[in-house]
Coordinates of C-alpha atoms and ligand atoms in Angstrom, one line a residue:
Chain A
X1266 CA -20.3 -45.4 2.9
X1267 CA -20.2 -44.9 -0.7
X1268 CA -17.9 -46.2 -3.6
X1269 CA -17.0 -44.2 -7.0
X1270 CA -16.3 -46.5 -10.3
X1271 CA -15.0 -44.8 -13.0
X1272 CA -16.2 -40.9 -12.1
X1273 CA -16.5 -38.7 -14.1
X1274 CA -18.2 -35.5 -15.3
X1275 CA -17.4 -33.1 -19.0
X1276 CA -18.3 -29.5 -19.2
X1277 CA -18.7 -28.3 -22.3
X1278 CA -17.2 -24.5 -22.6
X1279 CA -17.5 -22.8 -25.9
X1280 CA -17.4 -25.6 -28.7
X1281 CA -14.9 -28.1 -26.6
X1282 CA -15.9 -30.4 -24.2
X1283 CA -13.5 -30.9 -21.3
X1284 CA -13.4 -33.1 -17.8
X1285 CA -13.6 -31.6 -14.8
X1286 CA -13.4 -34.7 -13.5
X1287 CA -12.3 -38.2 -15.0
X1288 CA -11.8 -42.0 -14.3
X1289 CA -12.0 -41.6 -10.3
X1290 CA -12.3 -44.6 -8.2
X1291 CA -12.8 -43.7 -4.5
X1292 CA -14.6 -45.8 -1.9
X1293 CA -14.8 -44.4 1.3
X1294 CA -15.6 -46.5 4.8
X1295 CA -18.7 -45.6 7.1
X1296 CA -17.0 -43.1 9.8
X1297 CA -14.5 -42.2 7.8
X1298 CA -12.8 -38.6 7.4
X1299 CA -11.6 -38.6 4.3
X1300 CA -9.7 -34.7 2.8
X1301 CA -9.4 -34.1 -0.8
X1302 CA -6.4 -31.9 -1.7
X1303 CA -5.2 -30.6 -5.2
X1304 CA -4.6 -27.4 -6.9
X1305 CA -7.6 -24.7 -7.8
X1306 CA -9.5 -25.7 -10.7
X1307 CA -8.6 -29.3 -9.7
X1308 CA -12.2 -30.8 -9.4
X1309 CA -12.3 -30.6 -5.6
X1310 CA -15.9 -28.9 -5.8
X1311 CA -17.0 -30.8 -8.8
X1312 CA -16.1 -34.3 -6.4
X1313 CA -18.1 -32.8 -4.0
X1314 CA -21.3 -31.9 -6.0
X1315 CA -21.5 -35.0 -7.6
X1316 CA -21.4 -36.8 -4.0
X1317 CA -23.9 -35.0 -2.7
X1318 CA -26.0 -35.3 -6.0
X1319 CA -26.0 -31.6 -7.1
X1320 CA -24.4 -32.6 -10.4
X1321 CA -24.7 -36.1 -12.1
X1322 CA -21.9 -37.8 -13.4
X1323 CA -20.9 -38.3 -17.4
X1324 CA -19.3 -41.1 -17.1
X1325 CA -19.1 -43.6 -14.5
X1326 CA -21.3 -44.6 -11.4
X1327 CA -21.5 -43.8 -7.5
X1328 CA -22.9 -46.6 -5.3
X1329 CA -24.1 -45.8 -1.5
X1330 CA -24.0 -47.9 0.8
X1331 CA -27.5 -49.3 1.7
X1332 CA -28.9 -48.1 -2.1
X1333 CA -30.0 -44.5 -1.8
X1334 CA -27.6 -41.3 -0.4
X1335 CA -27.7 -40.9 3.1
X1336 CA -28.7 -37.6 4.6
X1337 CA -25.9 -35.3 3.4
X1338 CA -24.6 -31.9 5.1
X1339 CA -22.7 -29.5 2.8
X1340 CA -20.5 -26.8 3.2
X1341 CA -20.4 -24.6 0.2
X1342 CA -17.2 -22.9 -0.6
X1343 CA -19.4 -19.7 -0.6
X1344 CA -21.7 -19.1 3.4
X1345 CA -24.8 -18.9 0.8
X1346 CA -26.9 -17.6 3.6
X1347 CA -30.7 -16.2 3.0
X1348 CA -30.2 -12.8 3.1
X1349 CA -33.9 -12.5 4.3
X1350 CA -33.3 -14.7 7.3
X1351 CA -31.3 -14.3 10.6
X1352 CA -28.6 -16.2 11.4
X1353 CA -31.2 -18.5 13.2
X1354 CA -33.5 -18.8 10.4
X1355 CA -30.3 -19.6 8.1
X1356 CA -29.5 -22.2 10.9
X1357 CA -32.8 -23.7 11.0
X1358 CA -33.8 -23.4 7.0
X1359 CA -33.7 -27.4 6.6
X1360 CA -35.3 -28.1 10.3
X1361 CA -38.6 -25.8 10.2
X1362 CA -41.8 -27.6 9.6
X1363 CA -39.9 -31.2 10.4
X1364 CA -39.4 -30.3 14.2
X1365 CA -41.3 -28.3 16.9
X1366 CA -40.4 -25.0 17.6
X1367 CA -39.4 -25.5 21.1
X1368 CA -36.8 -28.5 19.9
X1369 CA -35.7 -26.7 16.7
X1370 CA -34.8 -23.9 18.9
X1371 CA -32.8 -26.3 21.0
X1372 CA -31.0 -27.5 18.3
X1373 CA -30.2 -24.2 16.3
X1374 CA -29.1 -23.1 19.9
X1375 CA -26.6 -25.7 19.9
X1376 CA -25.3 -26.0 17.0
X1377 CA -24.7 -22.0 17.0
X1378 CA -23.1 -22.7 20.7
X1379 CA -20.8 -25.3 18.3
X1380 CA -19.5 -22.6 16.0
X1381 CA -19.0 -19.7 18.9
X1382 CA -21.9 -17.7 17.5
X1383 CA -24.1 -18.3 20.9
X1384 CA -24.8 -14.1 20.8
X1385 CA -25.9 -13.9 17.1
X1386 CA -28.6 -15.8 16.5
X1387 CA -31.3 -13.0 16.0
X1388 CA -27.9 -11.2 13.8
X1389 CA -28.7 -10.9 9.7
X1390 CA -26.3 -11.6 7.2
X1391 CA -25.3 -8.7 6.3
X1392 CA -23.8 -8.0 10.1
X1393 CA -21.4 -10.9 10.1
X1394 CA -17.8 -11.1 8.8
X1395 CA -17.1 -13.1 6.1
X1396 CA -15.9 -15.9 8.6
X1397 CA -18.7 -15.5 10.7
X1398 CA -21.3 -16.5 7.7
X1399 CA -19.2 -19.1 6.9
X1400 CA -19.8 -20.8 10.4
X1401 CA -23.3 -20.1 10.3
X1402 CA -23.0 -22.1 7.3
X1403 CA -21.5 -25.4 8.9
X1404 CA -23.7 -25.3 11.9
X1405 CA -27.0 -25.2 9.0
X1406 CA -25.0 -28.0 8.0
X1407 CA -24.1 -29.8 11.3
X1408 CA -27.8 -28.7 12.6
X1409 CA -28.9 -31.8 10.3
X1410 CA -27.4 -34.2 11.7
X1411 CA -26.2 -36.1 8.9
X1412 CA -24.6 -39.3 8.0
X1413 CA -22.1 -37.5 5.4
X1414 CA -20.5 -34.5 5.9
X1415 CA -18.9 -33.0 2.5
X1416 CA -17.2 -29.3 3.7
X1417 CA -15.5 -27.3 0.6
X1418 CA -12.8 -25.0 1.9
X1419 CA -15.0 -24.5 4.9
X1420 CA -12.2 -22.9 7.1
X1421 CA -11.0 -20.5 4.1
X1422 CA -12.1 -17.5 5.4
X1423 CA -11.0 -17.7 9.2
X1424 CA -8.2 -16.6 10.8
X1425 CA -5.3 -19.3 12.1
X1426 CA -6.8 -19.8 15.9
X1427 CA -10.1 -19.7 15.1
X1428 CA -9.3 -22.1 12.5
X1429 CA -7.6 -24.3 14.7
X1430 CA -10.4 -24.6 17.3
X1431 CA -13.2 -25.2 14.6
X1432 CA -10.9 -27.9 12.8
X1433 CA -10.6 -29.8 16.9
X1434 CA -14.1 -28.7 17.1
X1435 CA -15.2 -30.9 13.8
X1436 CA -13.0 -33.8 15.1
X1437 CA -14.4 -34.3 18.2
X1438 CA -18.2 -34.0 16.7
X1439 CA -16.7 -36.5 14.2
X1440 CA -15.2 -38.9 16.9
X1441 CA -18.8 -38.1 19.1
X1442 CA -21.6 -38.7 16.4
X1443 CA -20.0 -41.0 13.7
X1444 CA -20.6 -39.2 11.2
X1445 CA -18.8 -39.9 7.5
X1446 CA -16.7 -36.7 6.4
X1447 CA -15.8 -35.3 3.2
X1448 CA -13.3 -32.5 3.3
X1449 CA -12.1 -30.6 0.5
X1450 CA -9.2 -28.1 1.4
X1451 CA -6.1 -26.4 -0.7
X1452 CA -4.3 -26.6 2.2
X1453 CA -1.9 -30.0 2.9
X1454 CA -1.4 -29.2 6.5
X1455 CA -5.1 -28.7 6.9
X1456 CA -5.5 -32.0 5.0
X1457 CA -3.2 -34.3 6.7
X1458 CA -3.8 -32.3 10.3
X1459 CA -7.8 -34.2 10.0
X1460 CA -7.7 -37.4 7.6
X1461 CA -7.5 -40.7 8.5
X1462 CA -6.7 -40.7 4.3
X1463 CA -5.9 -37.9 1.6
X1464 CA -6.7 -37.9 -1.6
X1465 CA -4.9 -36.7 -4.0
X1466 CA -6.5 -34.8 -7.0
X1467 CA -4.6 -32.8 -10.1
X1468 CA -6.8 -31.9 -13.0
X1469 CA -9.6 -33.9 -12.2
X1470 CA -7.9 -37.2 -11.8
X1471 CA -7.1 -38.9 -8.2
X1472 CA -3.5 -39.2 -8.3
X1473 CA -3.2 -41.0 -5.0
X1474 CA -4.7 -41.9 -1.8
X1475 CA -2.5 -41.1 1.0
X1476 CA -3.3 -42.8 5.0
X1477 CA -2.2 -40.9 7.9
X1478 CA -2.1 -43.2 10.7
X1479 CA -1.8 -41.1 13.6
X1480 CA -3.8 -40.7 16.6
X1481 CA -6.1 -37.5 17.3
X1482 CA -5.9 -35.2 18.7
X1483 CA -3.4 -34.5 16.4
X1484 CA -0.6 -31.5 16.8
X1485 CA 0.5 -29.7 13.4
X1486 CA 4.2 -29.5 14.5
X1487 CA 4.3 -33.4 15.3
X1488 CA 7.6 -34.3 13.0
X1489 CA 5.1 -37.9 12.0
X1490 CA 3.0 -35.4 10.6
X1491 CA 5.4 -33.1 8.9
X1492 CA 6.5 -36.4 7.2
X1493 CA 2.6 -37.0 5.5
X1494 CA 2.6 -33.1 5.0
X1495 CA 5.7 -34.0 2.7
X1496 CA 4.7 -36.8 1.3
X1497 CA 1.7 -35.7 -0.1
X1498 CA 3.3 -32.3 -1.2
X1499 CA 5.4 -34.5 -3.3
X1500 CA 2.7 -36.3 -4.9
X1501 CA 1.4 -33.0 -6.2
X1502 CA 4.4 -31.6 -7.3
X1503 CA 5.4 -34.5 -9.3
X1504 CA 1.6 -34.5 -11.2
X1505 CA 1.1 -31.3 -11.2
X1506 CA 0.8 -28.8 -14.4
X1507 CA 4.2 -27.6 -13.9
X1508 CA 5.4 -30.9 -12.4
X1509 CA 8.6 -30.2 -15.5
X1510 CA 9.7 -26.9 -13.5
X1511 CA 10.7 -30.2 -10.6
X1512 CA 10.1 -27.8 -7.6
X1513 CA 11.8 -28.6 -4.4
X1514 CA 9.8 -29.3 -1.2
X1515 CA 11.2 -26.7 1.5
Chain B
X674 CA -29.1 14.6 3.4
X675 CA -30.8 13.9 -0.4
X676 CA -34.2 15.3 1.2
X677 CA -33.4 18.2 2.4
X678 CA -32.0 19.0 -1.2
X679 CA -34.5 17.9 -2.4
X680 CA -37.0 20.1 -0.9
X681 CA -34.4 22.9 -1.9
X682 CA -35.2 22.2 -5.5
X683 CA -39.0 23.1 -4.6
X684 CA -38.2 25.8 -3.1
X685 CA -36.6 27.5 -6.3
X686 CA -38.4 26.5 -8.4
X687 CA -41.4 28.1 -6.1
X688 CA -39.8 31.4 -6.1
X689 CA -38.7 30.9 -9.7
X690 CA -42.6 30.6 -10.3
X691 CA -43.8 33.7 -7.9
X692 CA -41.2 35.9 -9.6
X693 CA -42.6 35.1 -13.1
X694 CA -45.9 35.7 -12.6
X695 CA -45.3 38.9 -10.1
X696 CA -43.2 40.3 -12.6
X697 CA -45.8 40.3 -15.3
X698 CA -43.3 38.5 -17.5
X699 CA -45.9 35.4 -18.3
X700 CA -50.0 36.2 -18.7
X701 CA -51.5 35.6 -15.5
X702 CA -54.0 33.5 -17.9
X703 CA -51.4 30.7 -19.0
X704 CA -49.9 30.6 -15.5
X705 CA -51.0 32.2 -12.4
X706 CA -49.1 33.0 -9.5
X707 CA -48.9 30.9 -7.2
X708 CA -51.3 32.8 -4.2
X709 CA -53.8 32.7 -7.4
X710 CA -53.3 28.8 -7.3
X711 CA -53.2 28.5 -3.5
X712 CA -57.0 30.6 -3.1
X713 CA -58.3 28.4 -6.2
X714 CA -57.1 25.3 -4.1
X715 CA -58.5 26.6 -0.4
X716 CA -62.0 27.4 -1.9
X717 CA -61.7 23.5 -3.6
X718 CA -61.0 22.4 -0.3
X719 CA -63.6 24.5 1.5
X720 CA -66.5 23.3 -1.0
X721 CA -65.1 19.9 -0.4
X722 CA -64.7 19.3 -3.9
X723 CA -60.7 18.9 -3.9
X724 CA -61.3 16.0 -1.2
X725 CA -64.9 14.6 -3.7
X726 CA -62.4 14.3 -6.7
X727 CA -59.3 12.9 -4.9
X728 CA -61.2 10.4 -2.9
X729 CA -62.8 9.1 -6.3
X730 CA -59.9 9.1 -8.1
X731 CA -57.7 7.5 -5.4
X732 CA -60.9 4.8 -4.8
X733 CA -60.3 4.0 -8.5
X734 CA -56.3 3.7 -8.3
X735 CA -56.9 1.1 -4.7
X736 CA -59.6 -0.7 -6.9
X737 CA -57.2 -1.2 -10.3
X738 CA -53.8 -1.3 -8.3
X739 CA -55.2 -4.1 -6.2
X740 CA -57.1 -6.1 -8.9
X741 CA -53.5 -6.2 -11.0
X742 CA -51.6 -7.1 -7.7
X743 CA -54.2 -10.3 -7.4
X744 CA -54.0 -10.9 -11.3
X745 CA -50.6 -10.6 -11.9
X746 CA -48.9 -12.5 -9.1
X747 CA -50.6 -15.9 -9.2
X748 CA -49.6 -15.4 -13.3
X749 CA -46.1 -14.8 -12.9
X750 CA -45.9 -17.4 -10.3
X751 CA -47.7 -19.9 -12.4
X752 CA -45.5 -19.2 -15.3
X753 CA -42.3 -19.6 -13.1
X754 CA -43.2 -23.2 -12.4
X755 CA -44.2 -23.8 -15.9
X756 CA -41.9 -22.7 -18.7
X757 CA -43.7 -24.4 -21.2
X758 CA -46.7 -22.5 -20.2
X759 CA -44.4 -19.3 -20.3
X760 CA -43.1 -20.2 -23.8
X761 CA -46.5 -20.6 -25.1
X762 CA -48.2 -17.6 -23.9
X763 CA -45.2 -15.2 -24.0
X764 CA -46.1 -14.0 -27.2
X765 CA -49.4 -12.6 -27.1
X766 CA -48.7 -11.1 -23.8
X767 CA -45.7 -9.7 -25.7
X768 CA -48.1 -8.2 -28.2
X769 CA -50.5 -6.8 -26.0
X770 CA -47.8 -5.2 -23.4
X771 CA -46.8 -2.7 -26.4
X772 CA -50.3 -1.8 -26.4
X773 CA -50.8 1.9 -24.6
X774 CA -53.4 1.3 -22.7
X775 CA -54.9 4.8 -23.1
X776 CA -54.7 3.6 -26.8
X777 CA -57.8 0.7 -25.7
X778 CA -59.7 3.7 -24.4
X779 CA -61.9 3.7 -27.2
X780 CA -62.6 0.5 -27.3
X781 CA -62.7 0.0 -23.5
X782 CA -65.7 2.5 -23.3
X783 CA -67.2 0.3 -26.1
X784 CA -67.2 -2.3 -24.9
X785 CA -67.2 -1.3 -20.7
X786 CA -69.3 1.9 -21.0
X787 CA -68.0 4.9 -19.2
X788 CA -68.7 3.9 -15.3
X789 CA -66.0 2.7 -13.1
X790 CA -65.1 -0.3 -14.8
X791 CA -63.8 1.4 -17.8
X792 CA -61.6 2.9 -15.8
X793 CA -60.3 0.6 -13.2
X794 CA -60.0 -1.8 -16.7
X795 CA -57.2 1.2 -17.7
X796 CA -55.2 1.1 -14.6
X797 CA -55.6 -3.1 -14.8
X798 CA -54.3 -2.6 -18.2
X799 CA -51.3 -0.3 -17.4
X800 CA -50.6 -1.7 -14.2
X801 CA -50.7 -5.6 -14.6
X802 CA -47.5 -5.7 -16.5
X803 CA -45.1 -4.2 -14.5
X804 CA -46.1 -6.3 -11.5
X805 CA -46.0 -9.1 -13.9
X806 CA -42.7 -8.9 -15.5
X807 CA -41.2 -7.3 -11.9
X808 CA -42.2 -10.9 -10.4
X809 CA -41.7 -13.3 -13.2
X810 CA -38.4 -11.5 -13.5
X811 CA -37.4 -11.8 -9.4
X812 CA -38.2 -15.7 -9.8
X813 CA -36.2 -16.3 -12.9
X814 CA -33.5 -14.6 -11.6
X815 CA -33.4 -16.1 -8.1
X816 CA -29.9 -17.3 -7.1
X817 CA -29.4 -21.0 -8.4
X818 CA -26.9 -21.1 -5.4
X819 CA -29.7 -20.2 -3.0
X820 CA -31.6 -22.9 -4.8
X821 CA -28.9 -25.1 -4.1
X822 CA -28.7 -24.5 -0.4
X823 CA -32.6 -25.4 -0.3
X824 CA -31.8 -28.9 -2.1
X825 CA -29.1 -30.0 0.2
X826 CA -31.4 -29.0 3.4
X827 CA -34.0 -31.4 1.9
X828 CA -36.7 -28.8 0.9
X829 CA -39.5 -30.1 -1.3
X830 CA -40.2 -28.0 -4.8
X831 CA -42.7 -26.1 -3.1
X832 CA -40.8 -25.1 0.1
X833 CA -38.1 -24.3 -2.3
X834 CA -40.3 -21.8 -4.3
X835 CA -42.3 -20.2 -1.1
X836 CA -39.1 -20.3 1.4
X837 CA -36.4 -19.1 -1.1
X838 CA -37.6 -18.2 -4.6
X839 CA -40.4 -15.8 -3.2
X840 CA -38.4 -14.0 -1.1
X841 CA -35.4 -13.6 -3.3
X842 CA -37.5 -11.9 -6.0
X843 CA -38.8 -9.7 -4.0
X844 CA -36.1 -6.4 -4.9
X845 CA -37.3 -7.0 -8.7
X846 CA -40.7 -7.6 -7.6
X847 CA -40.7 -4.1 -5.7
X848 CA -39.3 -2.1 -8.8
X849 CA -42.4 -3.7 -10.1
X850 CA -45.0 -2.8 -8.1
X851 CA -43.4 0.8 -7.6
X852 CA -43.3 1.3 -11.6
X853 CA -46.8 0.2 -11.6
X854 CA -47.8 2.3 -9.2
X855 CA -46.8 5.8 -10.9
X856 CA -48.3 4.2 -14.0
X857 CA -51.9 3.5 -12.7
X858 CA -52.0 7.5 -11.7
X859 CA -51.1 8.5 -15.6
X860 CA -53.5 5.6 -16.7
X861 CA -56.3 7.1 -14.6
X862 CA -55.9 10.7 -15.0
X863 CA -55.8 10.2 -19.1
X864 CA -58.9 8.0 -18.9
X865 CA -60.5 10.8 -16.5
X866 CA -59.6 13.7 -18.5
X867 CA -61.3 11.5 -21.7
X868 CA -64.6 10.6 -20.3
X869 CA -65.8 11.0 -16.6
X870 CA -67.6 13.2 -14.3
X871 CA -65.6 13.0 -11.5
X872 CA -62.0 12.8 -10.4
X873 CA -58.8 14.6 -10.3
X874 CA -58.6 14.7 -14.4
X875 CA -62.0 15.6 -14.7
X876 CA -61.6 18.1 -12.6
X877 CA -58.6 19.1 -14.5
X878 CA -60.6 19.0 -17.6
X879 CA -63.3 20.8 -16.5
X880 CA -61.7 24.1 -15.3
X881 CA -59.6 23.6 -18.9
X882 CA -63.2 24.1 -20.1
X883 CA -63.5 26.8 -18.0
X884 CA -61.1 28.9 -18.4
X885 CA -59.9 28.5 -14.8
X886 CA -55.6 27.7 -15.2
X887 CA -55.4 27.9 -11.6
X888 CA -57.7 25.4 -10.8
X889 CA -55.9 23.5 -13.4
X890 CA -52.7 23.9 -11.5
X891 CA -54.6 23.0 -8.2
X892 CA -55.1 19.5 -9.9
X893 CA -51.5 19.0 -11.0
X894 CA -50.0 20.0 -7.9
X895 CA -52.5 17.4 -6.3
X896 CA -51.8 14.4 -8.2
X897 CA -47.9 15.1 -8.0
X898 CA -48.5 15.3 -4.0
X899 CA -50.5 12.2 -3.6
X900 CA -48.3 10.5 -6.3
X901 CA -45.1 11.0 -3.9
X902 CA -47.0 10.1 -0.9
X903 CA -48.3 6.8 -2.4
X904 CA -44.6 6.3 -3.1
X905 CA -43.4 7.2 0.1
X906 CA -45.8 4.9 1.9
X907 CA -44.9 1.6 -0.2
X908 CA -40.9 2.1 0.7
X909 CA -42.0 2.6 4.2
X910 CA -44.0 -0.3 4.2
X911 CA -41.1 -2.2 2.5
X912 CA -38.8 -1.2 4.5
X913 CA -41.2 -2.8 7.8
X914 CA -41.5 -5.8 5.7
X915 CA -38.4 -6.4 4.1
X916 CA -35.4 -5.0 6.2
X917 CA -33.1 -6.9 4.6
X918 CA -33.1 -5.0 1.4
X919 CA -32.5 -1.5 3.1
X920 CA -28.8 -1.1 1.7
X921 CA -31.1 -1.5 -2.0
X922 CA -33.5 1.1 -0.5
X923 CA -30.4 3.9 0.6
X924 CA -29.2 3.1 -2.6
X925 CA -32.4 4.0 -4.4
X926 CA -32.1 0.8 -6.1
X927 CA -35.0 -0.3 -5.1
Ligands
ATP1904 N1 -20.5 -25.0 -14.4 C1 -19.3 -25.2 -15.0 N2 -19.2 -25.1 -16.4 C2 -18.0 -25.3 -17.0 N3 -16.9 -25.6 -16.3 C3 -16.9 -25.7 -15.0 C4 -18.1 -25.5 -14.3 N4 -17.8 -25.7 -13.0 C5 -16.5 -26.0 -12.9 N5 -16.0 -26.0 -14.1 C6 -14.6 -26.3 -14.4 O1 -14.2 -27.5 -13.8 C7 -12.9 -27.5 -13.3 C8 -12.9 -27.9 -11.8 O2 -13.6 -27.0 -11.1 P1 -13.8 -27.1 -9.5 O3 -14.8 -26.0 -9.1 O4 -14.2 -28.5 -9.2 O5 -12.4 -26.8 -9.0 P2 -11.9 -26.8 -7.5 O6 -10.9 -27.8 -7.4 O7 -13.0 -26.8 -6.5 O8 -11.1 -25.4 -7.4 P3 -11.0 -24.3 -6.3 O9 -10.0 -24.8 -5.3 O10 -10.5 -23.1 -7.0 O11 -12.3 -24.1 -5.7 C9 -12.4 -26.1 -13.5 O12 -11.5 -26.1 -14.6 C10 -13.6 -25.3 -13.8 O13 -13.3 -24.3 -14.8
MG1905 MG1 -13.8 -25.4 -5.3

C-alpha cells in the first residue's frame, strides 16, 4: 500500500527544533492491519497525519502504491464533529453533492447501523456522549469507503464491551471490504488483539515491528496472545524513557 | 428566571420615578411624571405622529442595517480567502474604523445633502464595521481541526469555506451583527437630532425646542423599546436558524 524511507518530521518549539518523528522506515502490504503502539507523546498522531497527508514530512519520503494516496478514512483522536450538523449530516459531510440523496441516505443509514447509532441520526452533537461522537466519527470515516483506514485512539472513550464489539466489528469490515488499516492505540492488548503486525514506536523512532500470526476472530485471553502482549510490552520497556528503572513485565 | 428580574428592575425604577415627581422633589419641567409622559405619548399616538416618526426612523435603520449586512459580508469573506488583500487594506480600514461616524456628519451633509442618504450613509458608517470585523473575525478563528475534518472528507476549498468556515463563524458573526445593530439606532438618532425633519430624534429635538420634556421622554422611552425589540427579534430568529448555538444564547454569550 504505501512504503516510508527515512520519515521524518521537526517541530520547532521556542528556539529548538525537535523530532516528533525520525528515520522511520515502514512499508505496509495492501489489506493489511497494521497497529502502532508507543507511549504518549510518542509520534503515534504525527505517523498518522503525515500518512494521510495532513502534515508533510522534513526529512525523508512516503511512496504509495500506484503514485498518488489512495482514498484515506481518518479517525481523529478527538470526534471533531460539526456542531451545526446532526449526527447524519456529520455522517454524510464527505458524501453530499457526490451521491444522490436517496443513496447517501442509504449509506449514512448503514454505516450508523455499523456503529449501533441506528436511533440517532437526526441527534446533534451536543446530545451524544463522548463515546457516542466518537462513533459517529468512524462511521464519517467508514461512510467513505476507503482504501486506507488510519484510526487514532478511536476506541478511547468507550467502555470495555462496547469496545470489544466495535474492535470485532472493524475486523470483520476489514476481513469483508479489503480495506488497508492503520491503527494507532496506547493499548498493547488492543494492539496485538487486531494486527496482523505491531509497530513499535518510542520517541518518534520505530523501535520494532512485531507479527502476530494468529487467526481471527481472535480471543484476548488466548495464552498465544498473551505471549505477543508480552513480547511487545518488553520491547517498550527496554527503549523506553525510563527503560534504566528495568521494570518487570507482570 | 433573568426576565422576570428583569422586569422587576423596571418596575422600581418606575415607582422610583412617580415618587420623584409626585413628591415635588424634582421640577415637573426637567422631569415629568410619568402619567405627564404617558398623556404626551397617547396624544403622539392619536395624531399618528409617534407611528410617522418611528416608521421613518425605523425605514432608515432596515435601509442602512441592510446596505452594511450586503457590504460588509462579501468584504470580510473576500478578505478571508485573501490575506494579502487583508494585509494591504487593513490599514486604512484601521484608520477610518476610529473615525466616529457622527464626527463625518459634517462632511456627510456636504457632500450627501440632508435627505435620506446622509443618513442611511451614518448608520452604513457606524454599522459596517462591526459586521465586518464580527465575520472576518468568525472565519479567522474557525477551528483548524474542523478544517481538517473537511480535508480528509475530500472537500474542495470552496465547500470547505461555505460547508465549515461559514458556519463556524457564525457565534462571532452574531455578536457582530447584534453590536451593529444597537449602534445603527445611536448613529441615526445623533444624525436626526443634527439635521432632519422627521424621525424619532427630530422629534426629540423638536419638543427640546419646545419646551415639551415629556414629549422628550416619549421619544426616549420609544427608541429604548424598539431598540430591545429589534434585539429580541434577531436572537429569536437566531435561535430558528442556528439551534446549535443555544447553550451560547442561555449563556448570553452570544
Ligand atoms: N503542532 C505541534 N507543534 C509542536 N510540537 C508538536 C506538535 N504536534 C505534536 N508535537 C510534539 O510531537 C510529539 C509527538 O506528538 P504526537 O501527537 O504524535 O504524540 P502521540 O504519540 O500521538 O501521543 P498521544 O498518545 O498522547 O496522543 C510530542 O512531543 C508533541 O509535543
Ligand atoms: Mg496522539
Amino acid at each position: 500500500m504505501f512504503e516510508a524511507r527515512n520519515l521524518g518530521l521537526r517541530y520547532t518549539v521556542g528556539e529548538r527544533a525537535f523530532a516528533a518523528l525520525e528515520g522511520v522506515d515502514l512499508s505496509l502490504p495492501r489489506g493489511g492491519f497494521t497497529t502502532i503502539v508507543g507511549r504518549s507523546g510518542c509520534g503515534k498522531t504525527t505517523l498518522l497525519r503525515l500518512l494521510a497527508g495532513l502534515a508533510e514530512p522534513s526529512d525523508g519520503e512516503l511512496h504509495f502504491e500506484g503514485g498518488g494516496r489512495p482514498r484515506i478514512g481518518y479517525v481523529f483522536q478527538e470526534p471533531r464533529l460539526m456542531p451545526w450538523l446532526s449526527v447524519a449530516g456529520n455522517v454524510g459531510l464527505g458524501l453530499v453533492g457526490r451521491l444522490d440523496k436517496g443513496a447517501l441516505m442509504r449509506r449514512v443509514t448503514e454505516a450508523l447501523q455499523l456503529v449501533g447509532l441506528s436511533g440517532f441520526a437526526e441527534a446533534m452533537p451536543d446530545q451524544l456522549s463522548g463515546g457516542m461522537a466518537q462513533r459517529v466519527a468512524l462511521a464519517r470515516a467508514l461512510v467513505l469507503e476507503p482504501d486506507l483506514l488510519l484510526l487514532d485512539e478511536p476506541f478511547g472513550a468507550l467502555d470495555a464491551f462496547t469496545r470489544r464489539s466495535l474492535q470485532m466489528e472493524l475486523v470483520e469490515i476489514w476481513r469483508a471490504r479489503g480495506t488497508t488499516i492503520v491503527f494507532v492505540t496506547h493499548d498493547v492488548e488492543e494492539a496485538v488483539l487486531l494486527g496482523q503486525a505491531v509497530a513499535e514506536l518510542s520517541e518518534g523512532r520505530l523501535v520494532g515491528l512485531h507479527r502476530v500470526d494468529l487467526p481471527y476472530p481472535r480471543d484476548a485471553t488466548d495464552p498465544a496472545l498473551l505471549a505477543h502482549r508480552r513480547t511487545v510490552l518488553e520491547r517498550l520497556l527496554e527503549t523506553g524513557p525510563n527503560s534504566h528503572l528495568k521494570e518487570t513485565v507482570p | 428566571m433573568p426576565a422576570f428580574s428583569g422586569f422587576l428592575v423596571f418596575g422600581v425604577l418606575g415607582l422610583a420615578w412617580f415618587a420623584t415627581s409626585a413628591t415635588g422633589f424634582v421640577s415637573p419641567f426637567l422631569l415629568p411624571g410619568p402619567f405627564t409622559v404617558a398623556q404626551a405619548g397617547w396624544q403622539l399616538i392619536q395624531d399618528g405622529s409617534l407611528a410617522k416618526h418611528a416608521a421613518i426612523s425605523l425605514q432608515r435603520v432596515g435601509l442602512g442595517y441592510g446596505l452594511s449586512v450586503i457590504l460588509a459580508l462579501p468584504l470580510a469573506l473576500l478578505f478571508g480567502l485573501l490575506p494579502r488583500l487583508r494585509s494591504f487594506c487593513e490599514p486604512a480600514l484601521e484608520f477610518l474604523r476610529q473615525i466616529p461616524p457622527l464626527a463625518l456628519l459634517p462632511l456627510l451633509i456636504l457632500w450627501l445633502g440632508i435627505g435620506e442618504v446622509q443618513k442611511v450613509g451614518v448608520i452604513v458608517l457606524s454599522c459596517f464595521f462591526p459586521i465586518f470585523l464580527g465575520a472576518l473575525g468568525g472565519i479567522a478563528q474557525a477551528d483548524p481541526k474542523l478544517i481538517e475534518v473537511g480535508r480528509i472528507c475530500g472537500l474542495s476549498r470552496g465547500e470547505i469555506l461555505t460547508r465549515i468556515v461559514l458556519p463556524a463563524s457564525l457565534p462571532a458573526l452574531v455578536v457582530g451583527l447584534r453590536i451593529a445593530l444597537g449602534y445603527s439606532w445611536r448613529a441615526l438618532v445623533g444624525a436626526e437630532l443634527i439635521a432632519s425633519s422627521a424621525g424619532l430624534g427630530y422629534l426629540i429635538i423638536d419638543a427640546q425646542n419646545m419646551a415639551r420634556t415629556d414629549i422628550v421622554l416619549v421619544g426616549v422611552l420609544v427608541i429604548g423599546v424598539l431598540g430591545l425589540i429589534a434585539d429580541a427579534l434577531a436572537r429569536c430568529a437566531l435561535r430558528r436558524s442556528a439551534p446549535w448555538l443555544r447553550s451560547q444564547l442561555e449563556l448570553g454569550r452570544v
